[in-house]
Coordinates of C-alpha atoms in Angstrom, one line a residue:
Chain A
M1 CA -42.1 -1.3 -18.2
N2 CA -38.8 0.4 -18.0
E3 CA -38.1 0.0 -21.7
M4 CA -41.5 1.5 -22.4
N5 CA -40.7 4.5 -20.2
E6 CA -37.4 5.2 -21.8
V7 CA -38.7 5.5 -25.3
R8 CA -41.8 7.5 -24.3
K9 CA -41.5 11.2 -25.3
P10 CA -43.6 14.2 -24.3
P11 CA -46.6 14.9 -26.5
V12 CA -45.6 16.7 -29.7
A13 CA -48.1 19.4 -29.3
T14 CA -46.4 20.7 -26.1
T15 CA -42.8 21.0 -27.5
G16 CA -41.0 23.0 -30.2
I17 CA -42.2 26.2 -31.8
I18 CA -45.7 25.0 -32.4
G19 CA -46.1 23.8 -28.9
W20 CA -44.8 27.1 -27.6
L21 CA -47.1 29.0 -29.8
R22 CA -50.1 27.0 -28.7
I23 CA -49.3 27.3 -25.0
N24 CA -48.4 31.0 -25.0
L25 CA -50.2 32.7 -27.8
F26 CA -53.2 30.6 -28.8
F27 CA -54.2 28.8 -25.6
N28 CA -57.9 29.7 -25.9
W29 CA -60.0 32.2 -27.8
T30 CA -59.4 35.3 -25.6
N31 CA -55.7 34.6 -25.7
S32 CA -55.8 34.2 -29.5
L33 CA -57.7 37.5 -29.8
I34 CA -55.2 39.4 -27.7
T35 CA -52.4 37.9 -29.8
L36 CA -54.0 39.0 -33.0
F37 CA -54.6 42.5 -31.7
V38 CA -51.0 42.9 -30.5
V39 CA -49.7 41.6 -33.9
Y40 CA -51.9 44.2 -35.6
C41 CA -50.5 47.0 -33.4
L42 CA -46.9 45.9 -34.1
Y43 CA -47.7 45.8 -37.8
Q44 CA -48.8 49.4 -37.7
F45 CA -46.1 50.7 -35.5
I46 CA -42.9 49.0 -36.5
P47 CA -42.9 50.1 -40.2
W48 CA -43.7 53.7 -39.1
I49 CA -40.9 53.9 -36.5
L50 CA -38.3 52.3 -38.9
D51 CA -39.3 54.7 -41.6
W52 CA -39.0 57.7 -39.3
T53 CA -35.7 56.8 -37.7
I54 CA -34.0 55.2 -40.7
F55 CA -35.5 55.1 -44.1
S56 CA -36.8 58.6 -44.5
A57 CA -34.4 60.2 -42.0
D58 CA -31.6 62.7 -42.8
F59 CA -28.2 61.8 -41.4
K60 CA -25.8 64.3 -42.9
Y61 CA -27.5 65.5 -46.1
N62 CA -31.1 66.4 -46.8
Y63 CA -33.1 64.9 -49.7
L64 CA -31.8 67.6 -52.0
G65 CA -28.2 66.4 -51.3
E66 CA -27.1 69.5 -49.3
Q67 CA -25.2 69.2 -46.1
I68 CA -27.4 70.2 -43.2
T69 CA -26.1 73.0 -41.0
N70 CA -29.4 74.2 -39.3
Q71 CA -32.9 73.0 -38.8
E72 CA -34.3 74.9 -41.8
M73 CA -32.4 72.5 -44.1
C74 CA -33.9 69.4 -42.6
S75 CA -35.9 67.5 -45.1
R76 CA -39.0 67.5 -42.9
N77 CA -38.9 71.3 -42.6
L78 CA -38.3 71.8 -46.3
D79 CA -41.1 69.4 -47.3
P80 CA -43.3 68.0 -44.5
E81 CA -44.3 65.2 -46.9
N82 CA -40.8 64.0 -47.4
G83 CA -38.9 63.6 -44.2
G84 CA -38.3 61.6 -41.1
A85 CA -36.0 62.4 -38.3
C86 CA -33.2 64.9 -38.8
W87 CA -30.2 63.2 -37.2
A88 CA -27.9 65.9 -38.6
V89 CA -28.2 67.8 -35.4
I90 CA -26.6 64.9 -33.5
Y91 CA -23.9 64.7 -36.2
V92 CA -23.1 68.4 -36.0
R93 CA -23.2 68.5 -32.3
F94 CA -21.7 65.1 -31.7
Y95 CA -18.5 66.5 -30.2
Q96 CA -20.4 68.4 -27.5
F97 CA -22.6 65.4 -26.7
I98 CA -19.6 63.2 -26.0
Y99 CA -17.1 65.7 -24.6
G100 CA -18.9 68.9 -23.7
F101 CA -16.6 71.9 -24.2
Y102 CA -13.4 70.0 -23.6
P103 CA -10.6 71.6 -25.7
K104 CA -10.2 69.8 -29.1
V105 CA -6.4 69.6 -28.8
E106 CA -6.7 67.7 -25.5
V107 CA -9.6 65.5 -26.5
W108 CA -7.4 62.5 -27.0
R109 CA -7.1 62.4 -23.2
V110 CA -10.8 61.8 -22.9
N111 CA -10.8 59.2 -25.6
L112 CA -7.9 57.4 -23.8
A113 CA -9.8 57.6 -20.6
Y114 CA -12.9 56.0 -22.3
I115 CA -10.8 53.2 -23.7
M116 CA -9.1 52.7 -20.3
L117 CA -12.5 52.6 -18.6
A118 CA -13.5 49.7 -20.9
F119 CA -10.3 47.9 -19.9
A120 CA -10.9 48.6 -16.2
L121 CA -14.4 47.1 -16.5
L122 CA -13.3 44.0 -18.3
P123 CA -12.0 42.0 -15.3
L124 CA -15.2 42.9 -13.4
L125 CA -17.4 41.7 -16.2
Y126 CA -15.6 38.5 -17.1
A127 CA -14.4 36.3 -14.3
K128 CA -12.7 34.0 -16.7
L129 CA -10.6 36.7 -18.4
P130 CA -6.9 35.5 -18.8
Y131 CA -4.5 37.4 -16.6
R132 CA -7.5 38.8 -14.7
K133 CA -5.4 39.5 -11.6
Y134 CA -3.2 42.1 -13.6
F135 CA -6.3 43.6 -15.1
L136 CA -7.7 44.0 -11.6
Y137 CA -4.6 45.9 -10.5
F138 CA -5.2 48.2 -13.4
T139 CA -8.9 48.6 -12.4
Y140 CA -7.8 49.7 -8.9
I141 CA -5.4 52.4 -10.2
F142 CA -7.6 53.5 -13.0
P143 CA -9.5 56.2 -11.0
V144 CA -6.1 57.9 -10.2
I145 CA -5.0 57.7 -13.9
A146 CA -8.4 59.0 -15.0
Y147 CA -8.2 61.9 -12.6
F148 CA -4.8 63.1 -13.9
L149 CA -5.8 62.4 -17.5
L150 CA -9.1 64.3 -17.5
N151 CA -8.3 67.0 -15.0
G152 CA -4.6 67.6 -15.8
G153 CA -1.5 67.7 -13.7
L154 CA 1.6 65.5 -14.0
G155 CA 2.6 67.4 -17.1
F156 CA -0.9 67.5 -18.6
T157 CA -2.4 70.9 -19.2
E158 CA -5.2 71.6 -16.7
V159 CA -8.7 71.4 -18.2
S160 CA -11.1 72.9 -15.6
T161 CA -14.2 70.9 -15.0
N162 CA -16.6 73.6 -16.2
K163 CA -15.4 72.7 -19.7
W164 CA -16.4 69.1 -19.1
G165 CA -19.8 68.1 -20.4
G166 CA -22.0 65.6 -22.1
L167 CA -21.4 61.9 -21.8
L168 CA -18.1 62.6 -20.1
V169 CA -19.9 64.2 -17.1
T170 CA -22.6 61.6 -17.1
L171 CA -20.0 58.8 -16.9
V172 CA -17.8 60.5 -14.4
L173 CA -20.7 61.1 -12.1
G174 CA -22.3 57.7 -12.6
C175 CA -19.1 55.6 -12.3
T176 CA -17.7 57.5 -9.4
G177 CA -21.0 57.6 -7.6
I178 CA -21.6 53.9 -7.9
A179 CA -18.0 52.9 -7.2
L180 CA -17.6 55.0 -4.1
A181 CA -21.1 54.4 -2.8
F182 CA -20.7 50.7 -2.7
P183 CA -18.0 50.5 0.0
I184 CA -19.5 53.4 2.0
G185 CA -22.9 51.7 1.8
I186 CA -21.4 48.5 3.1
M187 CA -19.8 50.3 6.1
L188 CA -23.1 52.1 6.8
A189 CA -25.1 48.9 6.6
L190 CA -22.7 47.1 9.0
G191 CA -22.7 50.2 11.2
R192 CA -26.4 50.4 11.4
R193 CA -26.6 46.8 12.6
S194 CA -23.7 47.2 15.0
K195 CA -24.2 46.4 18.6
L196 CA -22.3 49.6 19.6
P197 CA -25.1 52.1 20.2
V198 CA -23.1 55.2 19.2
I199 CA -22.0 53.8 15.8
S200 CA -25.4 52.3 15.1
M201 CA -27.2 55.6 15.9
M202 CA -24.8 57.7 13.8
C203 CA -25.2 55.4 10.8
T204 CA -29.0 55.3 11.2
L205 CA -29.2 59.1 11.5
F206 CA -27.0 59.6 8.4
I207 CA -29.0 57.1 6.3
E208 CA -32.3 58.4 7.4
F209 CA -31.3 62.1 6.8
I210 CA -29.8 61.5 3.4
R211 CA -32.7 59.3 2.3
G212 CA -35.3 61.7 3.6
V213 CA -34.0 64.6 1.4
P214 CA -34.5 64.8 -2.4
L215 CA -31.4 64.5 -4.5
I216 CA -32.0 68.0 -5.9
T217 CA -31.8 69.4 -2.4
L218 CA -28.6 67.6 -1.8
L219 CA -27.1 69.0 -5.0
F220 CA -28.0 72.5 -3.9
F221 CA -26.6 71.7 -0.5
G222 CA -23.3 70.6 -2.1
M223 CA -23.2 73.7 -4.3
V224 CA -24.1 76.3 -1.8
M225 CA -23.4 74.9 1.7
L226 CA -20.4 72.6 1.3
P227 CA -17.9 75.5 0.7
L228 CA -19.0 77.0 4.0
F229 CA -17.7 74.0 5.8
L230 CA -14.3 74.2 4.2
P231 CA -11.5 76.4 5.6
E232 CA -11.1 79.7 4.0
G233 CA -9.0 79.9 0.8
I234 CA -9.8 76.4 -0.3
D235 CA -12.0 76.4 -3.2
M236 CA -13.8 73.2 -4.0
D237 CA -14.4 72.3 -7.6
G238 CA -18.0 72.5 -8.7
L239 CA -18.1 69.0 -10.1
V240 CA -16.4 67.6 -6.9
R241 CA -19.2 69.2 -4.8
V242 CA -21.8 67.6 -7.0
L243 CA -19.9 64.3 -6.8
V244 CA -19.9 64.5 -3.0
A245 CA -23.7 65.0 -3.0
V246 CA -24.3 62.2 -5.4
T247 CA -22.1 59.8 -3.6
L248 CA -23.7 60.5 -0.2
F249 CA -27.1 60.1 -1.7
Q250 CA -26.3 56.8 -3.4
S251 CA -24.4 55.4 -0.3
A252 CA -27.5 55.8 1.9
Y253 CA -29.6 53.9 -0.6
M254 CA -26.9 51.3 -1.1
A255 CA -26.7 50.8 2.7
E256 CA -30.3 50.0 3.0
V257 CA -30.1 47.5 0.1
I258 CA -27.2 45.8 1.6
R259 CA -28.8 45.8 5.1
G260 CA -31.7 43.9 3.5
G261 CA -29.2 41.3 2.3
L262 CA -27.6 41.1 5.7
Q263 CA -30.9 40.5 7.3
A264 CA -31.5 37.4 5.1
I265 CA -28.4 35.7 6.4
P266 CA -29.4 33.1 9.0
P267 CA -27.9 33.6 12.6
G268 CA -26.3 30.2 12.3
Q269 CA -23.8 31.6 9.8
Y270 CA -22.6 34.2 12.4
E271 CA -22.5 31.5 15.1
A272 CA -20.5 29.1 12.9
A273 CA -18.0 31.8 12.0
K274 CA -17.7 32.9 15.7
S275 CA -17.2 29.4 16.9
L276 CA -14.3 29.0 14.5
G277 CA -12.6 31.9 16.3
M278 CA -13.2 34.5 13.6
S279 CA -13.1 38.2 14.5
Y280 CA -15.9 40.6 13.6
W281 CA -14.2 41.8 10.4
R282 CA -13.1 38.4 9.2
M283 CA -16.6 37.0 9.8
N284 CA -18.2 39.8 7.8
L285 CA -15.7 39.9 5.0
L286 CA -15.4 36.2 4.4
I287 CA -18.8 34.7 5.4
I288 CA -21.5 37.3 5.8
L289 CA -20.9 39.9 3.1
P290 CA -20.2 37.6 0.2
Q291 CA -23.6 36.0 0.8
A292 CA -25.5 39.2 1.6
I293 CA -24.2 40.9 -1.5
R294 CA -25.0 37.9 -3.6
I295 CA -28.6 38.1 -2.4
S296 CA -28.7 41.9 -3.0
I297 CA -27.5 41.9 -6.6
P298 CA -30.9 42.8 -8.1
P299 CA -31.6 45.7 -5.8
I300 CA -27.9 46.9 -6.0
V301 CA -28.1 47.1 -9.8
N302 CA -31.5 48.7 -9.5
T303 CA -30.3 51.6 -7.3
S304 CA -27.2 51.9 -9.5
I305 CA -29.3 52.3 -12.6
G306 CA -31.4 54.8 -10.7
L307 CA -28.4 56.8 -9.8
F308 CA -27.1 56.7 -13.4
K309 CA -30.3 58.3 -14.6
D310 CA -30.5 60.7 -11.7
T311 CA -27.2 62.2 -12.6
T312 CA -29.2 64.2 -15.2
L313 CA -30.4 66.4 -12.2
V314 CA -27.1 68.1 -12.1
I315 CA -28.4 70.3 -14.8
I316 CA -30.1 72.4 -12.1
V317 CA -26.8 73.4 -10.6
G318 CA -25.5 74.4 -14.0
I319 CA -23.5 71.3 -15.0
L320 CA -24.2 70.1 -18.5
D321 CA -24.4 66.4 -18.7
L322 CA -25.6 64.5 -21.7
L323 CA -29.2 65.7 -21.3
G324 CA -28.0 69.2 -20.4
I325 CA -26.1 69.4 -23.7
G326 CA -29.2 68.2 -25.4
R327 CA -31.3 70.9 -23.9
G328 CA -28.6 73.5 -24.7
T329 CA -28.7 72.4 -28.3
L330 CA -32.5 72.8 -28.4
A331 CA -32.1 76.4 -27.2
D332 CA -29.9 77.1 -30.1
T333 CA -31.9 78.9 -32.9
N334 CA -30.1 76.8 -35.5
W335 CA -31.6 73.6 -34.1
L336 CA -34.9 74.9 -32.7
G337 CA -37.7 72.3 -32.8
L338 CA -35.7 69.2 -33.1
S339 CA -36.7 67.9 -29.7
Y340 CA -37.8 64.5 -31.0
E341 CA -34.4 63.7 -32.4
I342 CA -32.4 65.0 -29.4
Y343 CA -34.5 63.4 -26.7
F344 CA -34.5 60.2 -28.8
F345 CA -30.8 60.2 -29.0
V346 CA -30.3 61.0 -25.3
S347 CA -32.7 58.3 -24.3
L348 CA -31.0 55.8 -26.5
V349 CA -27.6 56.5 -25.0
F350 CA -29.0 56.2 -21.5
F351 CA -30.8 53.0 -22.5
I352 CA -27.7 51.4 -23.8
F353 CA -25.8 51.9 -20.6
T354 CA -28.7 50.9 -18.2
F355 CA -29.7 47.9 -20.3
G356 CA -26.0 46.8 -20.2
M357 CA -26.1 47.1 -16.4
S358 CA -29.3 45.1 -16.2
R359 CA -27.9 42.4 -18.5
Y360 CA -24.8 42.2 -16.4
S361 CA -26.7 41.7 -13.2
L362 CA -28.6 38.8 -14.8
Y363 CA -25.3 37.3 -15.9
L364 CA -23.9 37.7 -12.4
E365 CA -26.9 36.1 -10.8
K366 CA -26.7 33.2 -13.1
K367 CA -23.0 32.7 -12.7
L368 CA -23.1 32.9 -8.9
K369 CA -26.0 30.5 -8.6
T370 CA -24.3 27.6 -10.3
G371 CA -23.7 24.7 -7.9
I372 CA -24.7 26.7 -4.9
N373 CA -28.0 26.1 -3.1
M374 CA -28.5 28.9 -0.7
G375 CA -31.4 27.2 1.0
A376 CA -31.3 25.1 4.1
D377 CA -31.0 21.8 2.3
Chain B
M1 CA -12.1 23.9 40.9
S2 CA -10.3 20.6 40.8
E3 CA -6.9 20.4 39.2
E4 CA -7.8 18.4 36.1
S5 CA -11.1 20.2 35.2
I6 CA -10.9 21.6 31.7
I7 CA -14.4 23.2 31.9
S8 CA -15.8 24.6 35.1
L9 CA -19.3 26.2 35.4
K10 CA -20.0 27.7 38.9
N11 CA -23.4 29.0 39.8
V12 CA -24.2 30.1 36.3
N13 CA -27.4 32.1 35.8
K14 CA -28.9 33.4 32.7
W15 CA -32.1 35.1 31.7
F16 CA -33.8 35.7 28.3
G17 CA -35.8 38.7 29.2
D18 CA -37.7 37.6 32.3
F19 CA -37.3 33.9 31.6
H20 CA -34.7 32.4 33.9
V21 CA -33.2 29.9 31.4
L22 CA -30.2 28.8 33.5
Q23 CA -30.6 28.5 37.3
D24 CA -27.4 28.0 39.4
V25 CA -25.8 25.6 37.0
N26 CA -22.7 23.8 38.2
L27 CA -20.7 21.5 36.1
E28 CA -17.1 20.3 36.1
V29 CA -15.7 18.5 33.1
K30 CA -12.4 16.7 33.2
K31 CA -9.9 16.4 30.3
K32 CA -10.9 13.6 27.9
E33 CA -14.3 13.2 29.6
R34 CA -17.4 12.6 27.5
I35 CA -20.5 14.2 28.8
V36 CA -24.0 13.6 27.3
V37 CA -26.5 16.2 28.2
C38 CA -30.2 15.4 27.8
G39 CA -33.5 16.8 28.9
P40 CA -36.8 18.0 27.5
S41 CA -36.8 20.9 25.0
G42 CA -36.6 24.3 26.7
S43 CA -34.6 22.9 29.6
G44 CA -31.6 25.1 28.9
K45 CA -29.2 22.4 27.7
S46 CA -28.4 24.1 24.4
T47 CA -28.1 27.5 26.1
M48 CA -25.6 25.9 28.6
I49 CA -23.2 24.6 26.0
R50 CA -23.5 27.8 24.0
C51 CA -22.4 29.7 27.1
I52 CA -19.2 27.6 27.1
N53 CA -17.9 29.2 23.8
R54 CA -19.7 32.5 24.6
L55 CA -22.3 32.3 21.8
E56 CA -24.5 33.2 24.7
E57 CA -23.5 35.4 27.6
H58 CA -24.1 34.3 31.1
Q59 CA -25.2 37.0 33.6
E60 CA -24.1 35.5 36.9
G61 CA -21.5 33.0 38.1
S62 CA -18.3 32.0 36.4
I63 CA -17.3 29.9 33.4
V64 CA -13.7 28.8 33.1
V65 CA -12.5 27.0 30.0
D66 CA -8.9 25.6 30.0
G67 CA -7.9 28.1 32.6
I68 CA -9.4 31.1 30.8
E69 CA -12.3 32.8 32.5
L70 CA -15.1 34.0 30.1
T71 CA -15.8 37.7 30.7
G72 CA -16.4 40.6 28.4
N73 CA -12.7 40.4 27.5
L74 CA -12.7 39.9 23.8
K75 CA -9.2 38.4 23.7
N76 CA -10.2 35.7 26.2
I77 CA -13.3 34.9 24.1
D78 CA -11.2 34.5 21.0
N79 CA -8.7 32.3 22.9
V80 CA -11.5 30.1 24.2
R81 CA -13.1 29.8 20.8
K82 CA -9.8 28.6 19.4
E83 CA -9.8 25.8 22.0
V84 CA -13.5 24.8 21.6
G85 CA -15.0 23.4 18.4
M86 CA -18.8 23.4 17.9
V87 CA -21.2 21.4 15.8
F88 CA -24.7 22.7 15.3
Q89 CA -28.1 21.1 14.7
Q90 CA -28.5 23.0 11.4
F91 CA -24.9 22.2 10.3
N92 CA -24.3 25.9 9.4
L93 CA -21.9 25.3 6.6
F94 CA -21.0 28.3 4.5
P95 CA -23.1 27.8 1.4
H96 CA -21.0 30.0 -0.9
L97 CA -17.8 28.0 -0.3
S98 CA -16.9 24.5 -1.4
V99 CA -16.5 21.8 1.2
K100 CA -12.7 22.2 1.1
E101 CA -12.9 25.9 1.4
N102 CA -15.3 25.6 4.3
I103 CA -12.7 23.6 6.1
T104 CA -9.6 25.6 5.1
L105 CA -11.1 29.0 5.8
A106 CA -10.5 29.3 9.5
P107 CA -7.0 27.6 9.5
I108 CA -5.9 30.1 6.8
W109 CA -7.4 33.2 8.2
V110 CA -7.4 32.6 12.0
K111 CA -4.4 30.4 12.3
K112 CA -2.5 32.0 9.4
M113 CA -1.7 28.6 8.0
P114 CA -0.2 28.5 4.4
K115 CA -2.9 27.5 1.9
A116 CA -1.3 24.3 0.7
E117 CA -0.8 23.1 4.3
A118 CA -4.5 24.0 5.1
E119 CA -5.7 22.0 2.1
E120 CA -3.7 19.0 3.1
L121 CA -5.2 19.3 6.5
A122 CA -8.7 19.6 5.1
M123 CA -8.2 16.4 3.1
R124 CA -7.0 14.6 6.2
Q125 CA -10.0 15.7 8.1
L126 CA -12.3 14.6 5.3
E127 CA -10.7 11.2 5.4
I128 CA -11.5 11.1 9.1
V129 CA -15.2 11.8 8.5
K130 CA -15.0 9.4 5.5
I131 CA -16.1 11.8 2.7
P132 CA -12.8 12.9 0.9
E133 CA -14.5 12.4 -2.5
Q134 CA -16.9 15.4 -1.7
A135 CA -14.1 17.9 -1.3
N136 CA -14.9 20.1 -4.3
K137 CA -18.7 20.0 -4.0
Y138 CA -20.8 22.8 -2.4
P139 CA -22.8 22.2 0.8
G140 CA -26.1 22.4 -1.1
Q141 CA -25.1 19.4 -3.2
L142 CA -24.6 17.1 -0.1
S143 CA -27.0 15.1 2.0
G144 CA -27.7 16.2 5.6
G145 CA -25.5 13.5 7.0
Q146 CA -22.6 14.5 4.7
Q147 CA -23.1 18.1 5.6
Q148 CA -22.9 17.4 9.3
R149 CA -19.8 15.4 8.8
V150 CA -18.2 18.3 6.9
A151 CA -19.2 20.5 9.8
I152 CA -17.4 18.2 12.2
A153 CA -14.3 18.1 9.9
R154 CA -14.4 21.9 9.8
S155 CA -14.3 22.2 13.6
L156 CA -11.6 19.5 13.9
A157 CA -9.4 21.4 11.4
M158 CA -8.9 24.1 14.1
N159 CA -7.4 21.3 16.3
P160 CA -9.7 22.0 19.3
N161 CA -9.2 20.5 22.8
I162 CA -12.9 20.4 23.4
M163 CA -15.8 19.7 21.1
L164 CA -19.4 20.8 21.8
F165 CA -22.2 19.1 19.9
D166 CA -25.6 20.8 20.0
E167 CA -28.2 18.2 18.9
P168 CA -26.0 17.1 15.9
T169 CA -28.4 14.5 14.6
S170 CA -31.8 16.1 15.3
A171 CA -32.2 17.6 11.8
L172 CA -31.2 14.4 10.1
D173 CA -33.2 11.7 8.4
P174 CA -33.1 8.5 10.4
E175 CA -30.8 6.6 8.0
M176 CA -28.2 9.4 8.1
I177 CA -28.0 9.6 11.9
K178 CA -25.8 6.5 12.1
E179 CA -23.1 7.8 9.8
V180 CA -22.8 11.0 11.9
L181 CA -22.8 9.1 15.2
D182 CA -20.1 6.7 13.9
V183 CA -17.8 9.7 13.3
M184 CA -18.6 11.0 16.8
V185 CA -17.8 7.6 18.4
D186 CA -14.5 7.5 16.6
L187 CA -13.8 10.9 17.9
A188 CA -14.7 9.9 21.5
N189 CA -12.4 6.8 21.2
G190 CA -9.6 9.1 20.1
G191 CA -9.7 10.9 23.5
M192 CA -11.5 14.2 22.6
T193 CA -13.2 16.0 25.5
M194 CA -16.8 16.2 24.4
I195 CA -20.0 17.7 25.6
V196 CA -22.9 16.3 23.5
V197 CA -26.5 17.5 23.7
T198 CA -28.5 14.7 22.2
H199 CA -31.5 12.4 22.5
E200 CA -29.6 9.5 21.0
M201 CA -29.6 7.3 24.1
G202 CA -27.8 4.4 22.3
F203 CA -24.9 6.7 21.6
A204 CA -25.0 8.0 25.2
K205 CA -24.8 4.4 26.5
T206 CA -21.8 3.6 24.3
V207 CA -19.6 6.6 24.8
A208 CA -20.7 8.7 27.8
D209 CA -18.6 8.8 30.9
R210 CA -21.3 10.8 32.6
M211 CA -24.9 11.7 31.9
V212 CA -26.3 15.1 32.8
F213 CA -30.1 15.5 32.9
M214 CA -31.5 19.1 32.8
D215 CA -35.0 20.4 33.3
E216 CA -36.3 23.9 33.6
G217 CA -32.9 25.5 33.6
K218 CA -31.4 23.2 36.4
I219 CA -29.2 20.2 36.4
V220 CA -31.5 17.6 37.9
E221 CA -29.3 14.6 37.9
E222 CA -25.7 13.8 37.1
A223 CA -24.7 10.2 37.0
S224 CA -22.7 7.4 35.2
P225 CA -24.7 6.0 32.3
D226 CA -25.1 2.7 34.1
K227 CA -26.7 4.3 37.1
F228 CA -28.6 6.9 35.0
F229 CA -30.4 4.4 32.8
N230 CA -30.9 1.6 35.3
N231 CA -31.4 3.3 38.6
P232 CA -32.1 7.1 38.3
E233 CA -32.7 9.0 41.5
S234 CA -35.1 11.7 40.6
D235 CA -38.7 11.1 39.5
R236 CA -38.3 13.7 36.8
T237 CA -35.5 11.6 35.2
K238 CA -37.6 8.5 35.4
L239 CA -40.5 10.1 33.7
F240 CA -38.2 11.5 30.9
L241 CA -36.5 8.2 30.4
S242 CA -39.7 6.3 30.3
Q243 CA -41.0 8.6 27.6
I244 CA -37.9 8.7 25.5
L245 CA -37.0 5.0 25.7
H246 CA -40.5 3.8 24.9
Q247 CA -40.7 5.7 21.6

């Protein structure tokens, strides 16, 4: 009996590529029909999109071999039969898309900040990085370095934030908003669940107020009202005002997400921690939060991605982020009518970042699950 | 309160909403004494021992543990919790930490013990509960009996004077109950002050110095095991024993 069982293999038709195809694509006749229909649609669409974006597209020169400097020189405007996308607009305006109006002489500072950002993210992304501890120290001081590098001071010439733009603004808003909102959100979530009525009520009020107001309203609030609360003579930078609004907004959402995770922790965990003599903060930092945050990874990443995209709303208070620069370019008579190319490019850049975040969250979930069964048994 | 009492409950009352869960409970426990508390479910036995390390608050009466009265004073509560270890029905191990980390966490963070010393201590405790080979596993990879033994080791690592057990074997499969009870018997023989809420009458007969029977929030009977099992006074006790022993 046993020997028979050991040599017995699953039926061939359910394994391998053929098995997969049979189960997923050609299970019965409706299934097969849908498969064929989808294949036909892809067959029509993929060659067309490849042709438009790559094979017939202009990158720097049009089909006559001239360097493109305005929309009239795009192949598709010279000869509608003959052209795809006109990426030259991105090529010509690339500097603005990435740096805004940052002075060209000082642009190495932005580049350095971009590179340092990559290094600061490394230890967060790879737990097995050699010398991770030292990288983490760098991650902690990176915001300070980045501030002086981008804004000026400490011997660097000052570059006022109204010269910042494009991807630079998008990343500054997104990264700072997400990084600051996380700890604030944790405090708010703990506060809302606190047994002390005053703290709990204040946190609840804050969360409900911020969550009940559209981000655009908060941005206007930051722009117009925030300076009223400051003592006279102190002028708050425009970007900082927007950052405050974005961070408050994000922390309210983060708080609710983390509160959801906290509610999933069984009361026995609190009791075990307390019975070992742990104080409130130790219990939360060592026992409760690590588990609650682990549960909340998908919604945390979800709201973070949401915020990253919502930063485009700063356009309404006159700050030009990536999308803002795109719209500005469209308003330029030289590049009138190239909205497909510009929106495609802006979407692609956003997609690269948000897709990266979503992949990272999957990696994190997988990594943290190994060997740990969060269930009762 | 007599001189040698280490735990003293006097006229303790507690309500959950309108439900009077503890009614004038009086209990004195001497050092090194082993008390087994039994009674039907809902009789308040778990609530009573949870009041002793202040996982539940009592509303009237006084509870004094090792000379410290339990009041709203947070420092007193912390001090009592350092003296009193507790083992739960559902084990309540920390699932995100390995077995060794579960045990070293409190010594390192509450007692400020150096990490190496705490790890040595953890390994000694795991030897006592007979599962040193599981040190690097996670709770989710262990059987119920092993998890409960880790929970006991975790409590012991804080070097408590008193151990509270809240139905430690009720969530276990029958064949795992013995391995946990064996550890508890060893502990009792080592001279630990213990209050055990359990329905394991065999265990009670072996180790208990005194049996406490509770029903409807009151202590109905308090007697030596010999008297309790062979010649109980109250009819309620007789009924309970006849039901539980004839299973």
